[in-house]
Every structure is written in C-alpha cells, then in structure tokens.
CSV table of C-alpha atoms in Angstrom, one decimal:
chain,number,residue,atom,x,y,z
J,5,MET,CA,-215.2,36.0,109.5
J,6,ALA,CA,-217.3,38.2,107.1
J,7,LEU,CA,-219.6,38.8,109.8
J,8,PHE,CA,-217.0,39.9,112.2
J,9,LEU,CA,-215.4,42.4,109.8
J,10,PHE,CA,-218.8,43.9,109.2
J,11,CYS,CA,-219.6,44.3,112.9
J,12,LYS,CA,-216.1,45.8,113.9
J,13,SER,CA,-214.1,48.7,112.6
J,14,PRO,CA,-210.2,48.8,112.9
J,15,ALA,CA,-210.7,51.1,115.8
J,16,GLY,CA,-212.8,48.6,117.8
J,17,PRO,CA,-216.6,47.9,118.1
J,18,VAL,CA,-219.0,50.6,116.9
J,19,ARG,CA,-222.7,51.2,117.5
J,20,MET,CA,-224.7,49.8,114.8
J,21,ASN,CA,-228.0,51.1,113.6
J,22,ARG,CA,-231.1,48.9,113.2
J,23,ILE,CA,-230.6,48.3,109.5
J,24,GLN,CA,-226.9,47.1,110.2
J,25,LEU,CA,-228.2,44.8,112.9
J,26,LEU,CA,-230.7,43.3,110.8
J,27,LEU,CA,-228.2,42.6,108.0
J,28,CYS,CA,-225.8,41.1,110.5
J,29,CYS,CA,-228.6,38.8,111.7
J,30,PHE,CA,-229.3,37.9,108.1
J,31,LEU,CA,-225.7,36.9,107.3
J,32,LEU,CA,-225.5,35.0,110.5
J,33,SER,CA,-228.6,32.9,109.2
J,34,LEU,CA,-226.8,32.3,106.1
J,35,ILE,CA,-223.7,31.1,107.7
J,36,ILE,CA,-225.8,28.7,109.9
J,37,TYR,CA,-227.5,27.4,106.8
J,38,PHE,CA,-224.3,26.5,105.0
J,39,PHE,CA,-222.7,25.0,108.0
J,40,ASN,CA,-225.7,22.9,109.1
J,41,GLY,CA,-226.9,22.0,105.6
J,42,ARG,CA,-230.4,22.8,106.6
J,43,ARG,CA,-233.1,24.2,104.2
J,44,ALA,CA,-234.4,27.7,104.8
J,45,ALA,CA,-238.1,28.1,105.4
J,46,ALA,CA,-240.1,28.3,102.2
J,47,SER,CA,-242.7,30.8,103.5
J,48,LEU,CA,-242.8,33.8,106.0
J,49,GLU,CA,-245.7,31.9,107.5
J,50,SER,CA,-243.4,29.0,108.7
J,51,ALA,CA,-242.2,28.9,112.3
J,52,HIS,CA,-238.7,30.2,111.8
J,53,PRO,CA,-236.9,31.8,114.8
J,54,LEU,CA,-235.3,34.2,112.5
J,55,SER,CA,-238.6,35.9,111.8
J,56,GLN,CA,-238.6,37.3,115.4
J,57,VAL,CA,-235.0,38.4,115.2
J,58,LEU,CA,-235.7,40.4,112.0
J,59,GLY,CA,-238.9,41.9,113.5
J,60,MET,CA,-241.5,39.8,111.6
J,61,LYS,CA,-245.0,39.2,112.9
J,62,ASP,CA,-247.7,37.4,111.2
J,63,GLY,CA,-246.0,37.3,108.0
J,64,MET,CA,-245.0,40.9,107.7
J,65,ILE,CA,-241.7,42.7,108.3
J,66,LEU,CA,-242.3,45.7,110.6
J,67,LYS,CA,-241.6,49.3,109.9
J,68,ASP,CA,-238.0,49.1,108.6
J,69,MET,CA,-238.8,46.5,105.9
J,70,SER,CA,-242.6,47.2,105.4
J,71,SER,CA,-242.2,47.1,101.6
J,72,MET,CA,-241.8,43.3,101.9
J,73,LYS,CA,-245.1,42.4,103.4
J,74,THR,CA,-247.1,39.6,102.1
J,75,VAL,CA,-250.2,40.0,100.1
J,76,ASP,CA,-253.5,38.8,101.5
J,77,SER,CA,-255.7,37.9,98.5
J,78,LYS,CA,-259.4,39.0,98.7
J,79,THR,CA,-260.3,36.1,96.3
J,80,PRO,CA,-259.3,32.7,97.8
J,81,GLN,CA,-257.7,30.4,95.2
J,82,GLU,CA,-258.1,27.1,97.0
J,83,THR,CA,-260.4,25.4,99.5
J,84,SER,CA,-259.3,23.9,102.8
J,85,TRP,CA,-259.1,20.4,101.4
J,86,GLY,CA,-256.9,21.6,98.4
J,87,ALA,CA,-259.5,21.9,95.6
J,88,PRO,CA,-259.0,24.8,93.2
J,89,MET,CA,-261.5,27.7,93.7
J,90,VAL,CA,-261.9,28.9,90.1
J,91,TRP,CA,-261.9,32.6,89.1
J,92,GLY,CA,-262.1,32.9,85.3
J,93,ASP,CA,-259.2,35.4,84.9
J,94,SER,CA,-256.7,33.9,87.4
J,95,HIS,CA,-253.3,32.6,86.2
J,96,ASN,CA,-254.4,29.1,87.0
J,97,SER,CA,-257.7,29.4,84.9
J,98,VAL,CA,-255.7,30.9,82.0
J,99,TRP,CA,-253.2,28.1,82.1
J,100,ARG,CA,-255.9,25.5,82.2
J,101,ARG,CA,-257.7,26.9,79.2
J,102,ALA,CA,-254.4,26.9,77.1
J,103,LYS,CA,-253.7,23.3,78.2
J,104,LEU,CA,-257.1,21.8,77.6
J,105,SER,CA,-258.3,23.9,74.6
J,106,GLU,CA,-256.4,21.8,72.0
J,107,ARG,CA,-257.9,18.6,73.4
J,108,GLY,CA,-261.0,17.0,72.0
J,109,ILE,CA,-263.3,17.0,75.0
J,110,ARG,CA,-266.9,15.9,74.7
J,111,ILE,CA,-269.1,18.0,77.0
J,112,GLY,CA,-272.8,17.9,77.7
J,113,LEU,CA,-275.1,20.7,79.1
J,114,LEU,CA,-278.3,19.3,80.5
J,115,ALA,CA,-281.5,21.5,81.1
J,116,LEU,CA,-284.9,20.7,82.1
J,117,VAL,CA,-287.5,22.7,80.1
J,118,VAL,CA,-291.2,22.1,81.1
J,119,GLY,CA,-294.3,24.3,81.0
J,120,THR,CA,-293.7,28.1,81.0
J,121,TYR,CA,-289.9,27.7,81.1
J,122,ALA,CA,-289.9,27.1,77.4
J,123,ARG,CA,-289.7,30.8,77.0
J,124,PHE,CA,-286.1,30.8,78.3
J,125,VAL,CA,-284.6,28.0,76.2
J,126,ARG,CA,-283.6,30.0,73.0
J,127,HIS,CA,-282.0,32.8,75.0
J,128,PHE,CA,-280.1,30.3,77.1
J,129,LEU,CA,-278.9,28.3,74.0
J,130,TYR,CA,-277.9,31.6,72.1
J,131,SER,CA,-275.9,32.8,75.1
J,132,ALA,CA,-274.2,29.3,75.5
J,133,GLU,CA,-273.2,29.4,71.8
J,134,ASN,CA,-271.5,32.6,72.5
J,135,HIS,CA,-269.7,31.8,75.7
J,136,PHE,CA,-269.9,28.2,76.9
J,137,LEU,CA,-266.6,26.2,76.0
J,138,PRO,CA,-266.1,27.7,72.6
J,139,GLY,CA,-264.0,25.5,70.3
J,140,GLN,CA,-265.1,22.3,72.3
J,141,MET,CA,-267.5,19.6,71.2
J,142,VAL,CA,-270.8,20.4,73.2
J,143,THR,CA,-274.1,18.6,73.2
J,144,TYR,CA,-277.1,20.4,74.6
J,145,TYR,CA,-279.5,17.9,76.1
J,146,ILE,CA,-283.0,19.4,76.7
J,147,LEU,CA,-285.3,17.4,78.8
J,148,THR,CA,-288.7,18.7,77.8
J,149,ASP,CA,-292.5,17.8,78.0
J,150,ASN,CA,-293.1,19.5,74.6
J,151,PRO,CA,-291.2,18.2,71.5
J,152,ARG,CA,-292.0,21.5,69.7
J,153,THR,CA,-290.1,23.7,72.3
J,154,LEU,CA,-287.5,24.3,69.8
J,155,ASP,CA,-289.4,24.5,66.6
J,156,PRO,CA,-287.8,25.8,64.4
J,157,PRO,CA,-284.5,24.5,65.8
J,158,VAL,CA,-281.6,26.9,66.9
J,159,GLU,CA,-278.9,27.1,64.4
J,160,LEU,CA,-275.6,25.8,66.2
J,161,GLY,CA,-271.9,26.3,65.4
J,162,PRO,CA,-269.4,23.6,64.3
J,163,GLY,CA,-269.0,20.6,66.8
J,164,ARG,CA,-272.1,21.6,68.6
J,165,GLN,CA,-275.4,19.7,68.7
J,166,MET,CA,-278.7,19.4,70.4
J,167,LYS,CA,-280.8,16.4,71.5
J,168,MET,CA,-284.3,16.6,72.9
J,169,LEU,CA,-285.2,14.1,75.5
J,170,PRO,CA,-288.7,13.3,76.5
J,171,ALA,CA,-289.9,14.2,79.9
J,172,ALA,CA,-293.5,13.7,81.4
J,173,GLU,CA,-295.3,16.9,82.1
J,174,LEU,CA,-294.6,18.2,85.6
J,175,PRO,CA,-297.0,20.9,86.6
J,176,GLY,CA,-296.2,22.9,89.7
J,177,TRP,CA,-293.0,23.4,91.7
J,178,ASP,CA,-293.9,20.7,94.2
J,179,ARG,CA,-293.8,17.8,91.6
J,180,LEU,CA,-291.0,19.4,89.8
J,181,ALA,CA,-288.9,19.7,93.0
J,182,TYR,CA,-289.3,15.8,93.6
J,183,ARG,CA,-288.7,14.7,90.1
J,184,ARG,CA,-285.9,16.9,88.5
J,185,MET,CA,-282.9,15.1,90.0
J,186,VAL,CA,-284.6,11.8,89.2
J,187,LEU,CA,-285.0,12.8,85.6
J,188,PHE,CA,-281.3,13.9,85.4
J,189,ALA,CA,-280.3,10.5,87.0
J,190,GLU,CA,-282.2,8.7,84.3
J,191,ALA,CA,-280.8,10.7,81.5
J,192,ILE,CA,-277.2,10.4,82.6
J,193,TRP,CA,-277.4,6.7,83.2
J,194,GLY,CA,-278.9,6.5,79.7
J,195,SER,CA,-277.4,7.6,76.4
J,196,ILE,CA,-275.7,10.7,77.8
J,197,GLY,CA,-273.2,8.6,79.6
J,198,LYS,CA,-272.0,7.0,76.5
J,199,GLU,CA,-271.7,10.3,74.4
J,200,VAL,CA,-269.8,12.7,76.5
J,201,ASP,CA,-267.0,12.8,79.0
J,202,TYR,CA,-268.3,15.7,81.1
J,203,ILE,CA,-272.0,16.6,81.9
J,204,PHE,CA,-273.1,19.9,83.5
J,205,CYS,CA,-276.6,20.5,84.8
J,206,ALA,CA,-277.9,24.0,84.5
J,207,ASP,CA,-281.2,25.8,85.3
J,208,ILE,CA,-282.7,27.0,81.9
J,209,ASP,CA,-283.6,30.5,83.2
J,210,GLN,CA,-280.1,31.6,83.0
J,211,GLU,CA,-277.9,33.5,80.6
J,212,PHE,CA,-274.1,33.2,79.9
J,213,VAL,CA,-272.8,36.8,79.9
J,214,GLY,CA,-269.0,36.1,80.0
J,215,PRO,CA,-266.5,33.4,78.8
J,216,VAL,CA,-266.9,30.0,80.5
J,217,GLY,CA,-264.0,27.9,79.4
J,218,GLU,CA,-262.1,24.7,80.2
J,219,GLU,CA,-261.1,26.1,83.6
J,220,ILE,CA,-264.5,24.7,84.9
J,221,LEU,CA,-263.6,21.1,84.1
J,222,GLY,CA,-263.0,18.8,87.1
J,223,ASP,CA,-264.1,15.4,88.4
J,224,LEU,CA,-266.8,16.8,90.7
J,225,VAL,CA,-267.6,20.6,90.1
J,226,ALA,CA,-269.7,22.7,92.4
J,227,THR,CA,-270.5,26.4,92.2
J,228,LEU,CA,-270.7,28.7,95.3
J,229,HIS,CA,-273.9,30.4,96.0
J,230,PRO,CA,-273.4,34.2,95.5
J,231,GLU,CA,-275.5,35.4,98.4
J,232,PHE,CA,-273.7,33.2,100.9
J,233,PHE,CA,-270.0,33.3,99.6
J,234,GLU,CA,-268.7,35.6,102.3
J,235,MET,CA,-271.1,34.9,104.9
J,236,PRO,CA,-270.3,32.9,108.1
J,237,ARG,CA,-271.2,29.3,108.3
J,238,ASN,CA,-274.1,29.8,110.7
J,239,ASN,CA,-275.9,31.9,108.1
J,240,PHE,CA,-276.0,29.1,105.5
J,241,PRO,CA,-279.5,27.8,104.8
J,242,TYR,CA,-278.7,24.1,105.3
J,243,GLU,CA,-281.7,21.9,106.0
J,244,ASP,CA,-282.2,21.9,109.8
J,245,GLN,CA,-285.2,19.3,110.0
J,246,GLU,CA,-283.7,16.3,111.9
J,247,GLU,CA,-286.2,14.0,110.1
J,248,SER,CA,-285.0,15.0,106.6
J,249,SER,CA,-282.3,13.0,104.8
J,250,ALA,CA,-280.9,16.5,103.8
J,251,CYS,CA,-280.3,17.6,107.3
J,252,VAL,CA,-276.9,19.1,108.1
J,253,GLU,CA,-275.5,19.2,111.6
J,254,GLU,CA,-274.1,22.4,113.2
J,255,ASP,CA,-270.5,21.1,112.8
J,256,GLU,CA,-270.8,20.1,109.2
J,257,GLY,CA,-270.3,22.0,106.0
J,258,ASP,CA,-267.7,24.4,104.5
J,259,TYR,CA,-269.5,26.3,101.9
J,260,TYR,CA,-273.1,26.7,100.5
J,261,TYR,CA,-273.5,25.7,96.9
J,262,THR,CA,-276.1,26.7,94.3
J,263,SER,CA,-278.1,24.1,92.4
J,264,GLU,CA,-278.1,26.6,89.3
J,265,PHE,CA,-274.9,25.1,87.8
J,266,TYR,CA,-272.9,22.0,88.7
J,267,GLY,CA,-271.3,19.0,86.9
J,268,GLY,CA,-268.3,16.8,86.5
J,269,VAL,CA,-267.2,13.7,84.8
J,270,VAL,CA,-270.0,11.3,83.8
J,271,SER,CA,-269.1,8.7,86.5
J,272,GLN,CA,-269.3,11.3,89.3
J,273,MET,CA,-272.4,12.8,88.0
J,274,ARG,CA,-274.1,9.5,87.8
J,275,ARG,CA,-273.4,8.9,91.4
J,276,LEU,CA,-274.5,12.5,92.5
J,277,ALA,CA,-277.8,12.2,90.7
J,278,ARG,CA,-278.7,8.7,91.8
J,279,GLU,CA,-277.8,9.5,95.5
J,280,CYS,CA,-279.5,12.9,95.6
J,281,SER,CA,-282.6,11.2,94.1
J,282,LEU,CA,-282.6,8.5,96.7
J,283,LEU,CA,-282.6,11.3,99.5
J,284,ILE,CA,-285.5,13.0,97.9
J,285,LEU,CA,-287.4,9.8,97.4
J,286,GLN,CA,-286.6,8.9,101.0
J,287,ASP,CA,-288.1,12.2,102.2
J,288,GLN,CA,-291.1,11.9,99.9
J,289,ALA,CA,-291.9,8.5,101.3
J,290,ASN,CA,-292.0,10.2,104.7
J,291,ASN,CA,-294.3,13.0,103.4
J,292,MET,CA,-291.7,15.7,103.7
J,293,MET,CA,-289.4,17.9,101.5
J,294,ALA,CA,-286.3,19.9,102.5
J,295,LYS,CA,-286.9,23.7,102.7
J,296,GLY,CA,-284.4,24.4,100.0
J,297,LEU,CA,-285.7,21.7,97.7
J,298,GLU,CA,-283.2,20.2,95.4
J,299,GLU,CA,-280.4,22.5,96.5
J,300,SER,CA,-280.7,21.2,100.1
J,301,TYR,CA,-280.1,17.6,99.0
J,302,LEU,CA,-277.2,18.7,96.7
J,303,ASN,CA,-275.5,20.5,99.6
J,304,ARG,CA,-276.0,17.4,101.8
J,305,TYR,CA,-274.3,15.3,99.1
J,306,LEU,CA,-271.4,17.7,98.6
J,307,ILE,CA,-270.8,17.7,102.3
J,308,ASP,CA,-270.3,14.0,102.1
J,309,HIS,CA,-268.4,14.0,98.9
J,310,ARG,CA,-266.3,17.2,98.7
J,311,PRO,CA,-266.1,18.7,95.1
J,312,THR,CA,-262.7,18.5,93.4
J,313,CYS,CA,-263.3,21.8,91.6
J,314,VAL,CA,-265.2,24.8,93.2
J,315,LEU,CA,-266.4,27.6,90.9
J,316,SER,CA,-266.5,31.1,92.4
J,317,PRO,CA,-269.9,33.1,92.3
J,318,GLU,CA,-268.8,34.5,88.9
J,319,TYR,CA,-270.4,31.2,87.6
J,320,SER,CA,-273.8,31.8,89.2
J,321,TRP,CA,-274.7,35.4,90.0
J,322,TRP,CA,-277.7,37.7,90.1
J,323,ASP,CA,-278.1,41.2,91.5
J,324,SER,CA,-279.6,41.2,95.1
J,325,PRO,CA,-278.6,43.1,98.3
J,326,LEU,CA,-276.8,39.9,99.4
J,327,THR,CA,-274.8,38.9,96.5
J,328,ALA,CA,-271.0,39.1,96.7
J,329,HIS,CA,-269.0,41.4,94.4
J,330,VAL,CA,-267.3,39.4,91.6
J,331,PRO,CA,-264.5,40.5,89.3
J,332,LYS,CA,-266.6,39.4,86.2
J,333,LYS,CA,-270.1,37.9,85.8
J,334,ARG,CA,-270.1,34.8,83.6
J,335,LEU,CA,-273.5,33.1,84.2
J,336,VAL,CA,-276.5,35.1,85.5
J,337,SER,CA,-279.7,33.6,86.9
J,338,LEU,CA,-282.7,35.5,85.4
J,339,GLY,CA,-285.0,33.5,87.6
J,340,ARG,CA,-283.5,34.3,91.0
J,341,GLN,CA,-282.9,37.9,89.7
J,342,CYS,CA,-286.6,38.2,89.3
J,343,GLU,CA,-287.0,36.8,92.9
J,344,ALA,CA,-284.8,39.6,94.2
J,345,TYR,CA,-287.0,42.3,92.6
J,346,ASP,CA,-289.9,43.9,94.5
J,347,ILE,CA,-293.4,43.4,93.1
J,348,GLU,CA,-293.5,46.6,91.0
J,349,LYS,CA,-290.2,45.7,89.4
J,350,ARG,CA,-291.2,42.2,88.7
J,351,GLU,CA,-294.3,43.3,86.7
J,352,LEU,CA,-292.0,45.8,84.9
J,353,GLN,CA,-289.5,43.1,84.0
J,354,ARG,CA,-292.4,40.7,83.1
J,355,CYS,CA,-291.0,38.1,85.6
C-alpha cells in the first residue's frame, strides 16, 4: 500500500524520475523481505537480482549512487585458504597485539652465526631488543661455531635471555646450505622445544627497524618474499629440476616465501625443520641441490602444508628494483640489500 501511494498522485499516475524509481524498487524489496521471511544478501558481491534493478555492476552502484561504491583494498588481508595476511598496522593486528600482550608467552628467536657472519650478531640483537615482541619473554638462541662470538655479552632487558648453542664450523655456502636446516631441526628437537611455545628462525644479517609484535604469532608462520609479492605465479623462482625433491609443478603454489624469517609453534616447527632436512639430504644423496638452496625446500614444504599465518613483506624487506612498496618496514635484510647493490656501492657499503 505504501508503495502504491508513493507511485501514484491523487490525480493519477505520474512520470517518476530515476531516483524515485530506484526508491520504489528498494521499498518493493523490503516488502518481499518481510512477507517471505528471507534474509537480505550480506554483500554487494552476492548474486541478488535486486542489484541489476538498482543498476549495480561488479559491486558498484552506477552514476546516480556512485558514492556507495565498494572499496578495493590494495593490501590483501587474507589468503585464498582463509589464513590472515598480516600488516602490522591493520585493525586485526592492533586487536591481536592488545589481546595477546597481557599473556605470558615464551618465544624463541633462532639464528645461525658462523664464520664472518659474527659481525652481524650484535646489531641484530640490539635491534631485536628494541623492536621484537617487547614485553614478552624472549630467548635468543645463537647457533655458533665460536663460543666467544658474544664476548662480552649483550645486555638484555627484563624477561629476555640468550643461549649459545654449539655448531660445527661450516666454511662456504655450499656446506652451509646443506646443513643449516639440519642444525635448526636438531636444536628445536632438543632443549628449545621444552623451553618456549613459539620459535622463529631468522637470518642473522638482518635488522629490526620497526615494531614486530604479537600479530606475528600463529601455528605455522611464513613471510612473503618482497620481490615476488605482486608478481604473477609464473615469475616465482620455484625449483624446476624434476629430479629435485624441491621441484614444484606448474599448477602448484600460491605465493613465494622468503627464508629470512619464518616460525610457529614448536610442534609445527619441529615438523617443518625435520621434513625440509630430509628433502635436502635426499637431494644431497643424489649429488644435487635446488637452485634457491634452503628457500626452495621451504617453499616446497609450505605448498604441501599451507601456513596458518602469512606475514606481509613488511617483515622481510630490502631495497631493490623488484621489491614491493610496503606501508612500513619492520625487518630489513642487510645481506640481500648488499646483493642488490652494484659492485661500486657494495665496496662503499663494505658488503
């Protein structure tokens, strides 16, 4: 009845302009809703016939109602399988930090320091003290071939401690690439697994430059590679040698992850380190190694075991022509930054 009164004048039918027609259609949809007891669609993206009547297309109301268009975020908040994609200043990250900051969570940060990499360890630890999960109980586990790497020791804040774990000397990248994941597996299966709830593995030649808080915590956490974040799938440097245990087929893979920073609960990290170690040892027995070294095996594992939490490139970044723009830098790779420099700049920066 209300619709009839709106669309007719006492003198008879009148010509309605477009806005009146749209309002009539809207009122008609409300009447259908109340009589049939059906729920209205929750999103403009749903297949609702009313969207065509109102002039909607692809989630947008055309011209007359253009102010109500949906917003297409440039920073995705979720993966295709429903895992959160973490941006440090998002509403979800702020909420998670507030929710978890008051809990007593034991977190380990594990890094390998051998040979000349000892020069990075103090800078790494100082930056972690400033930015890595402030207020939480953190243990730094340093796998090293030199027990005097931190002599004198670094002064740490309340609730923070450091433990040195012995590792045999591993000269050269070739041996290190074969052994690092094995060393991580042994360490996590040992005392680390009994002392912390979460463990994160990090390359020592990095620097925390922004807050890294409880938003990173998850069962299995991977970090997006900044040079391939917005690249199409066919540009990902997955292993393509069919004989390698790290080989990825053309129809596999969603993202390409960096080996600079990854982690999760102890049980998940035990499994990851063990299975990646087995893949590496299997290739070693066949006298081969994946082109991307440890990173290739990590990506193979994360295709078969999708992460429950994916960190944005804010948590692994360096300046190069390929790196994606990020709202805020939080963890920067000094080693990969040097790789991006030309020869002259490498010498200038003493890379």
